[in-house]
Coordinates of C-alpha atoms in Angstrom, one line a residue:
Chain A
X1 CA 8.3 49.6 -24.3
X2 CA 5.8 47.0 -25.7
X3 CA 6.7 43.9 -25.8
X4 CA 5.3 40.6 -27.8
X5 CA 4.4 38.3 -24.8
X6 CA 2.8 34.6 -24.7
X7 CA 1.0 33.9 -22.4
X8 CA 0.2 29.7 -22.0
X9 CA -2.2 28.9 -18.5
X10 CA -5.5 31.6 -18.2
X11 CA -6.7 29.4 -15.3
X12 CA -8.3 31.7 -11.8
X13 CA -4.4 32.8 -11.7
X14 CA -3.1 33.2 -15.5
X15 CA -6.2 34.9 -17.0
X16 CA -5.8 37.9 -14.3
X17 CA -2.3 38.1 -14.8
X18 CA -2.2 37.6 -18.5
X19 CA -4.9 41.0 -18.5
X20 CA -2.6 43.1 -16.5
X21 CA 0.4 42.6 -19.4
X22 CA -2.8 43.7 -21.8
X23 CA -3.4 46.9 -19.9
X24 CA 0.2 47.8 -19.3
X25 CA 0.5 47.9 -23.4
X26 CA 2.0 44.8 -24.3
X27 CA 0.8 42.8 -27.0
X28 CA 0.0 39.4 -26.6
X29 CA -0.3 35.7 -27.7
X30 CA -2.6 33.5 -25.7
X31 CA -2.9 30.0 -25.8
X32 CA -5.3 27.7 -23.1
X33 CA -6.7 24.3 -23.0
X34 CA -10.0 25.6 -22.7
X35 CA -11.6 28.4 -25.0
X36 CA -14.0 30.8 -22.8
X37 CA -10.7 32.3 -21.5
X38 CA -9.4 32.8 -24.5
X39 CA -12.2 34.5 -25.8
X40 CA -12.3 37.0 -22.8
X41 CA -8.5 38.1 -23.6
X42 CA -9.2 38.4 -27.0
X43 CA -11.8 40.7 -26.5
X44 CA -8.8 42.8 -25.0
X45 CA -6.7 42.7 -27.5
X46 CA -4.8 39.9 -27.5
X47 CA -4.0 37.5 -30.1
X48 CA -5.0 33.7 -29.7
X49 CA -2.5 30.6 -30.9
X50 CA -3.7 27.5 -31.8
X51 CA -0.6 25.6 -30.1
X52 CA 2.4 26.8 -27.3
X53 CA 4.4 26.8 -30.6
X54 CA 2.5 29.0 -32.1
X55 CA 2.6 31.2 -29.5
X56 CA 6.5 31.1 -29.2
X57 CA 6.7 32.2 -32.9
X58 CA 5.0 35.1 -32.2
X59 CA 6.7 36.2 -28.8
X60 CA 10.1 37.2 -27.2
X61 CA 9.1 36.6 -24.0
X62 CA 6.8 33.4 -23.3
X63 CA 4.9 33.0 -20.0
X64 CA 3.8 29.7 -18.9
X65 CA 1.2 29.5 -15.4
X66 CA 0.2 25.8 -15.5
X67 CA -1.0 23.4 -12.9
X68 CA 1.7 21.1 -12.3
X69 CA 4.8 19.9 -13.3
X70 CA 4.2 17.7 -16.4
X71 CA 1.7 20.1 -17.5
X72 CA 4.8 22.5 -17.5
X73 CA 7.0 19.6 -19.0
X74 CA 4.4 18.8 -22.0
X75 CA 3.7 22.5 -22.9
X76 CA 7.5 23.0 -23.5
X77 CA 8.9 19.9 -24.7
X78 CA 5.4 18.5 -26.8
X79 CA 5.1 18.1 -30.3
X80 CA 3.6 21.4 -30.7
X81 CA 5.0 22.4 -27.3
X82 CA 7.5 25.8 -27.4
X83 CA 10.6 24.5 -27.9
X84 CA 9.5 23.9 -31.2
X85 CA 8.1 27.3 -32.1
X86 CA 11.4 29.3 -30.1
X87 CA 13.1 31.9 -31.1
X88 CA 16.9 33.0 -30.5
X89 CA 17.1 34.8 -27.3
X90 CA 13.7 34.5 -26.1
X91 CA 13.1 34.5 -22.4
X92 CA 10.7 31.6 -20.9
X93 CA 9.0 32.3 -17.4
X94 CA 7.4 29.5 -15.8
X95 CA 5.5 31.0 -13.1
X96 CA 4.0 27.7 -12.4
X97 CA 4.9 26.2 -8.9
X98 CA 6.6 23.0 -9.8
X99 CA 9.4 20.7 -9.5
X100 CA 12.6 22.7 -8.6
X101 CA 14.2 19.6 -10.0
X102 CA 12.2 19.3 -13.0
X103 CA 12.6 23.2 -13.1
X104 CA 17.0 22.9 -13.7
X105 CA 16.1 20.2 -16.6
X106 CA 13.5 22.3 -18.5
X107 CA 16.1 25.8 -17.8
X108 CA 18.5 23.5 -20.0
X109 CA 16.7 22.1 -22.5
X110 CA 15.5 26.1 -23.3
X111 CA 18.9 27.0 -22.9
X112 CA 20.2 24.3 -25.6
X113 CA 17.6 25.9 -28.3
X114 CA 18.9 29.5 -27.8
X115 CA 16.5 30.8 -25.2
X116 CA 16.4 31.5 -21.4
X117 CA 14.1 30.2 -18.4
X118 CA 13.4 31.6 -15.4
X119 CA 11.2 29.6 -13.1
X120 CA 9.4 32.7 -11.4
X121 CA 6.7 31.0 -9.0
X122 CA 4.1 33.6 -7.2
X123 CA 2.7 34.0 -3.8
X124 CA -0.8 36.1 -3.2
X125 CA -3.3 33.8 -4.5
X126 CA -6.2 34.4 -6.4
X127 CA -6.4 38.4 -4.7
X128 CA -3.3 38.4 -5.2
X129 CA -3.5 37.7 -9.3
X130 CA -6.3 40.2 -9.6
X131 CA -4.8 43.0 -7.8
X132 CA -1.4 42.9 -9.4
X133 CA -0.3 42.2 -6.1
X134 CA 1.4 39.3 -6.4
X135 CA 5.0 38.2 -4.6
X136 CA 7.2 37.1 -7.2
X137 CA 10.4 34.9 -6.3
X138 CA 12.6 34.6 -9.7
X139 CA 15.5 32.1 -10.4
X140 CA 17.5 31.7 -13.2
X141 CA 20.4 34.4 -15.0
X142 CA 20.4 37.4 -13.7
X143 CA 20.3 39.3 -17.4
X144 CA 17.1 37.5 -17.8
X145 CA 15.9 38.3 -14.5
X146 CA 16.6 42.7 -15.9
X147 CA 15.5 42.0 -18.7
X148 CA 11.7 40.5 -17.3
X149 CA 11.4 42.7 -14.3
X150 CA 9.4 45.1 -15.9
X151 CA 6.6 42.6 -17.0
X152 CA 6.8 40.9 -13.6
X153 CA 6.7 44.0 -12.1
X154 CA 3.0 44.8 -14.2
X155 CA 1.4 41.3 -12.4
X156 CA 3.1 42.0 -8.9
X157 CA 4.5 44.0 -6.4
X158 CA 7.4 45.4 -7.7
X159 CA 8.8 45.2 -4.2
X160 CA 8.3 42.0 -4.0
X161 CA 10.0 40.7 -7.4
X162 CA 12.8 39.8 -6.0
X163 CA 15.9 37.2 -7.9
X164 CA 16.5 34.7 -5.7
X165 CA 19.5 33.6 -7.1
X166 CA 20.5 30.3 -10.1
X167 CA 17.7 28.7 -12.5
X168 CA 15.6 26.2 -9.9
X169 CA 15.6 28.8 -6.6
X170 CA 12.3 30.6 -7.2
X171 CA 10.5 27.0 -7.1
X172 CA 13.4 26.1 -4.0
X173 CA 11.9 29.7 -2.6
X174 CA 8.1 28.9 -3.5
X175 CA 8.9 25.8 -1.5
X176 CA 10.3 27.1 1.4
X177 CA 7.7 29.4 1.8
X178 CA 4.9 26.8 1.8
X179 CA 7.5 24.9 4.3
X180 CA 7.3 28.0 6.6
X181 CA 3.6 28.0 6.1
X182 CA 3.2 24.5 7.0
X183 CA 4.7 24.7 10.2
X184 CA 3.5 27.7 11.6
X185 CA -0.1 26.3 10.3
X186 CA 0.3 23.3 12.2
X187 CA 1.6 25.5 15.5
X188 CA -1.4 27.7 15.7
X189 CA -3.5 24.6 15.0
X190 CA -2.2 23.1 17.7
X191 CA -2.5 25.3 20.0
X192 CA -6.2 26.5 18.8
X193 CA -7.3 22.7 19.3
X194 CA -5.4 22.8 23.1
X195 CA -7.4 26.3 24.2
X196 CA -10.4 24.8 22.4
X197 CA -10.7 21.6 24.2
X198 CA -9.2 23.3 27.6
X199 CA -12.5 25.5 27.3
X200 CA -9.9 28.9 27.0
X201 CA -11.7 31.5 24.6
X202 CA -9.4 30.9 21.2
X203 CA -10.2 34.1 20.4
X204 CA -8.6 35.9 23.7
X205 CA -5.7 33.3 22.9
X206 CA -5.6 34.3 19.0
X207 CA -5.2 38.4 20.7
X208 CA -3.0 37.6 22.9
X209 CA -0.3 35.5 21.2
X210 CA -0.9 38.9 18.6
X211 CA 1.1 40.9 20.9
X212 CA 3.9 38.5 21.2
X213 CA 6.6 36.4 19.6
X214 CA 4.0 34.3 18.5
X215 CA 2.3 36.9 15.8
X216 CA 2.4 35.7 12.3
X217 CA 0.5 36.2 9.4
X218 CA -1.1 32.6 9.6
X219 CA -2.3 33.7 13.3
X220 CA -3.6 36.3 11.9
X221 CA -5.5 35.3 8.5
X222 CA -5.8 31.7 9.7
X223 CA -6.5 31.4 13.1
X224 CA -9.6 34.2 12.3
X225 CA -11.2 31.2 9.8
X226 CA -10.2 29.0 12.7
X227 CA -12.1 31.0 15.2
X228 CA -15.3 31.6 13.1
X229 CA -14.9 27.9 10.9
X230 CA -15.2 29.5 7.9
X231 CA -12.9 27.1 5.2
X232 CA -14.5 29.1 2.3
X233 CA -11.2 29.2 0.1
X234 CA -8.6 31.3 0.0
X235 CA -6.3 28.4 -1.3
X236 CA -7.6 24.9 -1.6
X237 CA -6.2 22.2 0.8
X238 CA -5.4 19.8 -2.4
X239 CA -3.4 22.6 -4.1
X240 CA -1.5 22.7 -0.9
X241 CA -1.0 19.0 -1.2
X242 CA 0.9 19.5 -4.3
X243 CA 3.0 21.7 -2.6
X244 CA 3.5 19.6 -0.1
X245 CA 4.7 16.9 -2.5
X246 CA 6.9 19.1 -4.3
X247 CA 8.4 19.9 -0.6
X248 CA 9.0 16.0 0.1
X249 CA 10.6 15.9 -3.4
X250 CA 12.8 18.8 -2.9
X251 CA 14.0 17.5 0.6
X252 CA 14.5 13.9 -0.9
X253 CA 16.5 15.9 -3.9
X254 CA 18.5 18.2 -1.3
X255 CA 19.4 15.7 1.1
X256 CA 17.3 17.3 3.9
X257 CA 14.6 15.6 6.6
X258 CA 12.0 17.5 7.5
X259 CA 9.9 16.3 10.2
X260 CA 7.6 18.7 11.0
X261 CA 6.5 18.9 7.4
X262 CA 6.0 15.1 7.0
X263 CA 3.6 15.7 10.3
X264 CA 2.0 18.8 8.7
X265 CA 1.3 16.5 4.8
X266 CA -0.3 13.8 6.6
X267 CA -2.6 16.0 8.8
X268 CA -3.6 17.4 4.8
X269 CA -3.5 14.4 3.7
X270 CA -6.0 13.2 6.7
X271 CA -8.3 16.2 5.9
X272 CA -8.3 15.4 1.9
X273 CA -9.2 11.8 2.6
X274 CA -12.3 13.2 5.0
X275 CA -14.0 15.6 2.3
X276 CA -12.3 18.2 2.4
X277 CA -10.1 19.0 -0.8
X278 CA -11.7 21.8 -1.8
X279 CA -11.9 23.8 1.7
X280 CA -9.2 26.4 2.8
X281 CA -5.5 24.7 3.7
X282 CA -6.7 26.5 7.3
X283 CA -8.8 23.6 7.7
X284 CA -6.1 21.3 9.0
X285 CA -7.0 22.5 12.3
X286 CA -10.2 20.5 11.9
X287 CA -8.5 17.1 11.6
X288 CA -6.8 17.8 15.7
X289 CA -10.4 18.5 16.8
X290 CA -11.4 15.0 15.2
X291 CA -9.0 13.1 16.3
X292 CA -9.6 14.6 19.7
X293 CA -13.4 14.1 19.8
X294 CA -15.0 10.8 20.6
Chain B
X1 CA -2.5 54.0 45.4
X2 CA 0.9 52.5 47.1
X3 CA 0.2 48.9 48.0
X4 CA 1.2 46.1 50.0
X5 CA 3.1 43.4 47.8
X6 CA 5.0 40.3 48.6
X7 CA 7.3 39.4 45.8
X8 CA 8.9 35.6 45.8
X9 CA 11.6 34.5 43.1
X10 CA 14.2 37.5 42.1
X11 CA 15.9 35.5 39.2
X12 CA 16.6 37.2 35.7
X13 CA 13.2 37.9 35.6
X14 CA 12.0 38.5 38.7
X15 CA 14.3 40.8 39.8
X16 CA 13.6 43.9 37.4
X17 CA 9.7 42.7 37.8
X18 CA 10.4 44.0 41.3
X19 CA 11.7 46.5 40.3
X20 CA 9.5 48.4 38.5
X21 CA 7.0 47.7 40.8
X22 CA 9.4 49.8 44.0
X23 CA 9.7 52.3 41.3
X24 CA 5.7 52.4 40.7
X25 CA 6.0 53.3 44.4
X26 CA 4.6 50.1 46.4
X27 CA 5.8 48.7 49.5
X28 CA 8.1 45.4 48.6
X29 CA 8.3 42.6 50.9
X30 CA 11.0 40.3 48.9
X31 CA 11.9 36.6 49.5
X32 CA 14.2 34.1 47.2
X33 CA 16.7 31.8 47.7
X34 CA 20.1 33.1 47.3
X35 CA 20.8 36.5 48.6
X36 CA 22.4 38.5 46.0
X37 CA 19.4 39.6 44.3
X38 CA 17.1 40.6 47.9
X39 CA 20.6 42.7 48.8
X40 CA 20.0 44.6 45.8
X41 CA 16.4 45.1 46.1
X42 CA 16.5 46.3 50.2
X43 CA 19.2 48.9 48.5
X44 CA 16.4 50.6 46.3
X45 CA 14.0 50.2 49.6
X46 CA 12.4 46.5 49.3
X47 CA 11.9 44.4 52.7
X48 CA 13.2 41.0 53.4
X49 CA 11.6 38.2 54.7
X50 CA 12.9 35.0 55.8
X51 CA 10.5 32.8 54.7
X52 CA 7.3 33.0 52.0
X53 CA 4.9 32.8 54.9
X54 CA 6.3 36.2 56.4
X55 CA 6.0 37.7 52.9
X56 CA 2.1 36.7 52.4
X57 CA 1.6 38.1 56.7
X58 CA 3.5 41.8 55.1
X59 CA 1.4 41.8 51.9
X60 CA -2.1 42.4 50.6
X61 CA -1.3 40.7 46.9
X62 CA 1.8 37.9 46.2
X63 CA 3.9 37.2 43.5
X64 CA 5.8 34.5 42.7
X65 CA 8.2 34.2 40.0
X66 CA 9.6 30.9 39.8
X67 CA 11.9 28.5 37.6
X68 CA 9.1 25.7 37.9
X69 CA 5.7 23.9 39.1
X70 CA 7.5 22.1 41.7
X71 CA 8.8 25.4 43.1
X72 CA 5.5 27.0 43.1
X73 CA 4.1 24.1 44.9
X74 CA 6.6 24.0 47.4
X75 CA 6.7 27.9 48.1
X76 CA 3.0 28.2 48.1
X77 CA 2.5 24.9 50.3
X78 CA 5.7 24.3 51.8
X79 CA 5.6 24.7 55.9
X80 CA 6.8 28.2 56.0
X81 CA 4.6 28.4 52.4
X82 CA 2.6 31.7 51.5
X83 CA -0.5 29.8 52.6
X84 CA 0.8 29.3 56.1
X85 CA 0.8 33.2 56.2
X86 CA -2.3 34.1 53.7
X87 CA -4.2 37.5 54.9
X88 CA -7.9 37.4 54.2
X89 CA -8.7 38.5 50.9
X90 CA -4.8 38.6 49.9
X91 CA -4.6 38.2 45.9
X92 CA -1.1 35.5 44.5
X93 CA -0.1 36.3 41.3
X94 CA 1.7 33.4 39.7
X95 CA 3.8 34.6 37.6
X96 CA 6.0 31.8 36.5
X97 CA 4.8 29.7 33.3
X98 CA 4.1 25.8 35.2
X99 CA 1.6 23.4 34.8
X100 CA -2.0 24.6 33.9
X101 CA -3.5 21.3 35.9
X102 CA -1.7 22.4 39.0
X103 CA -2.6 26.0 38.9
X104 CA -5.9 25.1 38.7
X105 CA -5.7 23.1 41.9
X106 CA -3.2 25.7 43.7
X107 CA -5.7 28.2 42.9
X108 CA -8.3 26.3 44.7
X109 CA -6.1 25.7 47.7
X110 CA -5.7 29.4 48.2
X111 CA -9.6 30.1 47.6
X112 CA -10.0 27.7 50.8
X113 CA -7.6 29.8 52.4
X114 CA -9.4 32.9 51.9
X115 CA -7.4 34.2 49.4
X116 CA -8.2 34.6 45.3
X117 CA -5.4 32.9 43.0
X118 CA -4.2 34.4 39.9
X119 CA -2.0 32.4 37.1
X120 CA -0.3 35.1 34.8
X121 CA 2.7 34.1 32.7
X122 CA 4.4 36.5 30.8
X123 CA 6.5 36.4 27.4
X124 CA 8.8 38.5 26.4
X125 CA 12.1 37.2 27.8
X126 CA 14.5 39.2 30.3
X127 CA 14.6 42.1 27.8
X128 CA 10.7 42.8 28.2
X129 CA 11.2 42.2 32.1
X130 CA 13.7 45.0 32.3
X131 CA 11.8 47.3 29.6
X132 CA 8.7 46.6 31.8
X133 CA 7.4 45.2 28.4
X134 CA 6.2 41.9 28.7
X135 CA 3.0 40.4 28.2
X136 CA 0.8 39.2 30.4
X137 CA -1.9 36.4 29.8
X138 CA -4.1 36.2 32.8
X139 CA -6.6 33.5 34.1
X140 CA -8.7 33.9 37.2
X141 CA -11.7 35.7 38.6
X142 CA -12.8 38.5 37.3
X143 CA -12.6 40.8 39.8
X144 CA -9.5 39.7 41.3
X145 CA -7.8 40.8 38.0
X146 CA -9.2 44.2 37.7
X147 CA -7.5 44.7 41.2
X148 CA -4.7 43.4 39.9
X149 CA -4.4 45.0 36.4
X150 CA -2.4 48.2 38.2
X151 CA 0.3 46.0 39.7
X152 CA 0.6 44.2 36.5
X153 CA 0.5 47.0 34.5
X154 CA 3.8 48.4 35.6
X155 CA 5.7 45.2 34.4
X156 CA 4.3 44.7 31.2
X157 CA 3.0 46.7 28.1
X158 CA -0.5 47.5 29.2
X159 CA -2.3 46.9 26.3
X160 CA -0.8 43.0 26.2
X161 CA -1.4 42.5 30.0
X162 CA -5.2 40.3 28.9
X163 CA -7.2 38.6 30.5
X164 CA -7.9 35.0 29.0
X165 CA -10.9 33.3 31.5
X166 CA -11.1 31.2 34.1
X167 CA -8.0 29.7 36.8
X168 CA -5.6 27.7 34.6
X169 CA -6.2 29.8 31.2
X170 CA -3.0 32.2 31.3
X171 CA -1.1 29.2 31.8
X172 CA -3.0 27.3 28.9
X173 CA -2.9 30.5 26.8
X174 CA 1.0 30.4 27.5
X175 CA 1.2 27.3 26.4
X176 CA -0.2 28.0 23.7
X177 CA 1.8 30.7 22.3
X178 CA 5.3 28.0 22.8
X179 CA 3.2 25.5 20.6
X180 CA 2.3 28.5 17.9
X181 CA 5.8 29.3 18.3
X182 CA 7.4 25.5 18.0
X183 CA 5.2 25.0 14.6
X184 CA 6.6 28.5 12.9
X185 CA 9.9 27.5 14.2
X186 CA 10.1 23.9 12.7
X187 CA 8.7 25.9 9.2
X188 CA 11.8 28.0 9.2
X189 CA 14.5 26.0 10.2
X190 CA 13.0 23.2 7.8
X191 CA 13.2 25.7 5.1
X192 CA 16.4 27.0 5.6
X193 CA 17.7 23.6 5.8
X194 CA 16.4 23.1 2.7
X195 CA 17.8 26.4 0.8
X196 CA 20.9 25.8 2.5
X197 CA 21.1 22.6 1.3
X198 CA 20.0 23.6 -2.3
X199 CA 22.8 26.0 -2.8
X200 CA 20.3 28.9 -2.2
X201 CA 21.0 32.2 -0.1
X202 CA 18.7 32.0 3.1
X203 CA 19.1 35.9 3.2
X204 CA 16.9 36.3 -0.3
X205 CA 14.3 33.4 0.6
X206 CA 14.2 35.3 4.1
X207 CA 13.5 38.4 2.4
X208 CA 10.9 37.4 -0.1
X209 CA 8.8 35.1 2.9
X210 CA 8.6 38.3 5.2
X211 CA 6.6 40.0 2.1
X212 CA 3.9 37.2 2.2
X213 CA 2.0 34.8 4.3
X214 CA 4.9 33.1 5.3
X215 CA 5.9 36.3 7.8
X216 CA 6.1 35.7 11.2
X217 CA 7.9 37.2 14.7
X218 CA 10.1 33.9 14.0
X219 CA 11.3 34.3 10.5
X220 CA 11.9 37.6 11.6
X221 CA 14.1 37.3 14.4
X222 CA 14.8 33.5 14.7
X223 CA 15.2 33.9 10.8
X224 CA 17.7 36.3 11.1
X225 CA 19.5 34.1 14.3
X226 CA 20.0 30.7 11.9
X227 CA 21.4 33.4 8.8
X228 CA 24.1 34.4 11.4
X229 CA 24.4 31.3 13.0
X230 CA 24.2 33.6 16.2
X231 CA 22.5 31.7 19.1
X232 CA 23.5 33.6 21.8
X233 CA 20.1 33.5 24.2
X234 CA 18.1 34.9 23.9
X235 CA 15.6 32.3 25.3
X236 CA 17.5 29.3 26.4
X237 CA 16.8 26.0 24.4
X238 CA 16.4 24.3 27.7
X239 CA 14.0 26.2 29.0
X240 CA 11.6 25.5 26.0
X241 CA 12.3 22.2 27.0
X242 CA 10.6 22.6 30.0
X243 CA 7.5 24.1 28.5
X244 CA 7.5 21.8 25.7
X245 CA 6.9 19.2 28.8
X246 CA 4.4 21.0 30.2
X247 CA 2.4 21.1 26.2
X248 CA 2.7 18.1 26.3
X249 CA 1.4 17.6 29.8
X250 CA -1.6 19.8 28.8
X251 CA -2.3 18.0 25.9
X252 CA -2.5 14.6 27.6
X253 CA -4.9 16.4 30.4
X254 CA -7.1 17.6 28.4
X255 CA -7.7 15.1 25.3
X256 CA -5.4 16.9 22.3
X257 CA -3.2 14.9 20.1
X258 CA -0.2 17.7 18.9
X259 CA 1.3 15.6 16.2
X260 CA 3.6 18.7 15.0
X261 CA 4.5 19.7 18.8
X262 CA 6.0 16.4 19.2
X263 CA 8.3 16.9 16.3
X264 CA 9.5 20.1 17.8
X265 CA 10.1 18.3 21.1
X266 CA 12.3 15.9 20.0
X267 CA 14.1 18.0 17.9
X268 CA 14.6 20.0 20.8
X269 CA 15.8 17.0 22.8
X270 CA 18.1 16.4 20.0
X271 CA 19.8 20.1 20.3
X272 CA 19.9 19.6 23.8
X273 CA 21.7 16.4 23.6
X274 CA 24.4 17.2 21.9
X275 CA 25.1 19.9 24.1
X276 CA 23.2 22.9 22.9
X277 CA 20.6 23.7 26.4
X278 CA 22.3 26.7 26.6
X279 CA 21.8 28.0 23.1
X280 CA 19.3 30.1 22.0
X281 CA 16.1 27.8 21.1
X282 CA 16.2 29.4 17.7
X283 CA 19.6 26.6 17.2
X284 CA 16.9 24.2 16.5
X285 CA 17.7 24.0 12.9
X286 CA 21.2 23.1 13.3
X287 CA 19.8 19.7 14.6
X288 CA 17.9 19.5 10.8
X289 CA 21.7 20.3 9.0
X290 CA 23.3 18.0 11.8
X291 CA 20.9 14.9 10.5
X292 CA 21.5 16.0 6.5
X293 CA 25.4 16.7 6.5
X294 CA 27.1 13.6 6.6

């Protein structure tokens, strides 16, 4: 069934997403800081809104894919933002990655004007976006969660939508999973940077550990950029040092230490500081090698 | 073609290494410490000898299977050592996991013996031992492991039995995969600690990491440990203890800083300090909701 979507955020993520909701029939409002991408989606049908609450008059489901959190915070609670345009019974999905913190605050503020949030962060990157392949990890009512599933479902892999449990846990979830990331990242790293300067072949290592306990994804994707120093991004290391800070934040809100994390933001931090913002996250392997070489 | 082999060290793993290798048809010459273990390999047909040196006089290739580097030392140097007994052109197999700077001098000890030294660790715990399913990370001459390949062959999974370079690099390569795995480790049980702590079901944010690039062996299996709070071993924390030391050891040697290694180290201490050596090493997270729960 169509359904009157707004869609706030067509940056590399939210235009591809945004034109999958075209294609699957739905009609929608668009709204972006910047014009070209606008202009793109128009030329596919949808409709463009001078303001998020213009957008939110026009919609019964509103989709916000924003950088960070007070880009999230000003599109909802601004002057013009959506809490001003919302109506009864509308569902809001922030598939931003933000603050899970900030996230609970927003989910009530919506909630006190008659609406629902889910915070519905995604994992799959750029690729990930085009395809409609995206991993989708959803928090907030479970009604909501029914009720959205289908237009989550037409940006991702419907196998891979999954309601991880009260408003707040998708961005807990996002988080973890860059938590996992980190550490396995720093691991194979490691160990990359031990073969390397032992003068093993990394790339028997990288095989090796393949067939074992070792194997991850990371090993996998990673450690091949790691073996051929290719940092072309993939997912730039300063977008993983948001994620990073969101992390700290979430452990500092939780009442958690995490160690290995704090080792694996400074090593991003470290590579940030030495150029390299806009390479691939994978690149943290570099900063061992530096420290290591004379 | 039936061969010659001298087999030193029937512990949990050693023992079924054996084994398999009576079973592949070979003539055993056994030797360990306590007797239980040679009893029950002279009952499927093995030999014993008193002493390592009477093993390496029975046997055209040597394998030793022991807890640690001092062991290996002592039973390949020791008085009644497998040095003191070395045939001509007699191949050792080292299969224990020990220091990668003393391999490389053992090896060259039994080169000036007239022998060829081979280091070859395994992973894959007791269960790959007795599934003859381990793999097998090699460093040596070339030739010395194509004759070998056969013999190890029948205690591992073929295609994981590798060859990694030079003497010293299937220990490196071994220690290796224990850092890869200490990094993805310290990700999990940091993010679990963290959903745990954020009132979030592990279970779910287990779920949707395996479907992206957060998916690893560890969240897997160790995943599924902490969600149980099962640690039966498994691979005893202690034991990762010991090759934690000998990561570290290799890092020092050969001019690595492992900033994310160390964290998993101490954390590791920390488990085993408060009385968990002979848990699973998965129980390292407990140590992250021991320092957060008041």
């Amino acid at each position: 069934m169509p359904e009157n979507i707004g869609f706030i955020g067509l940056g590399v993520m939210g235009k591809p997403m945004a034109g999958h909701l075209i294609k699957a029939g739905h009609h929608l409002t668009v709204h972006n800081r910047s014009r070209g991408a606008v202009d793109e989606l128009v030329a596919s049908g949808a409709v463009a809104a001078t303001s998020p609450a213009e957008v939110a008059r026009a919609s019964s489901l509103v989709i916000t894919m924003l950088p960070d959190t007070p880009d999230v915070e000003r599109v909802l609670t601004g002057a013009d933002g959506v809490l001003a345009g919302l109506q009864k019974g509308t569902i809001v999905i922030d598939m931003s990655s933000i603050s899970p913190v900030v996230t609970e605050r927003l989910a009530m503020l919506v909630a006190d004007h008659g609406g629902s949030m889910l915070d519905a962060p995604v994992s799959g990157g750029e690729i990930g976006a085009i395809n409609a392949q995206l991993s989708i990890m959803v928090g907030g009512d479970e009604a909501a969660f029914h009720r959205a599933k289908p237009i989550l479902d037409a940006m991702g892999n419907p196998e891979k939508v999954i309601h991880i449990g009260r408003s707040g846990a998708g961005q807990i979830c996002k988080v973890c999973n860059q938590i996992a990331i980190g550490g396995a990242l720093a691991g194979v790293s490691e160990a990359f940077a031990l073969a390397k300067k032992a003068g093993v072949d990394a790339a028997r290592v990288r095989q090796a550990l393949l067939g074992g306990f070792a194997a991850s994804r990371v090993l996998e994707v990673h450690g091949e950029r790691m073996l051929v120093d290719n940092y072309k991004p993939g997912f730039r290391a300063r977008l993983y040092q948001k994620d990073m800070r969101l992390a700290n934040e979430a452990a500092a809100a939780n009442g958690v230490s995490m160690p290995a994390n704090a080792v694996v933001a400074q090593l991003l931090n470290a590579l940030i500081a030495s150029g390299g913002g806009d390479l691939d996250y994978a690149a943290l392997g570099t900063v061992l090698l530096k420290m290591a070489n004379g």
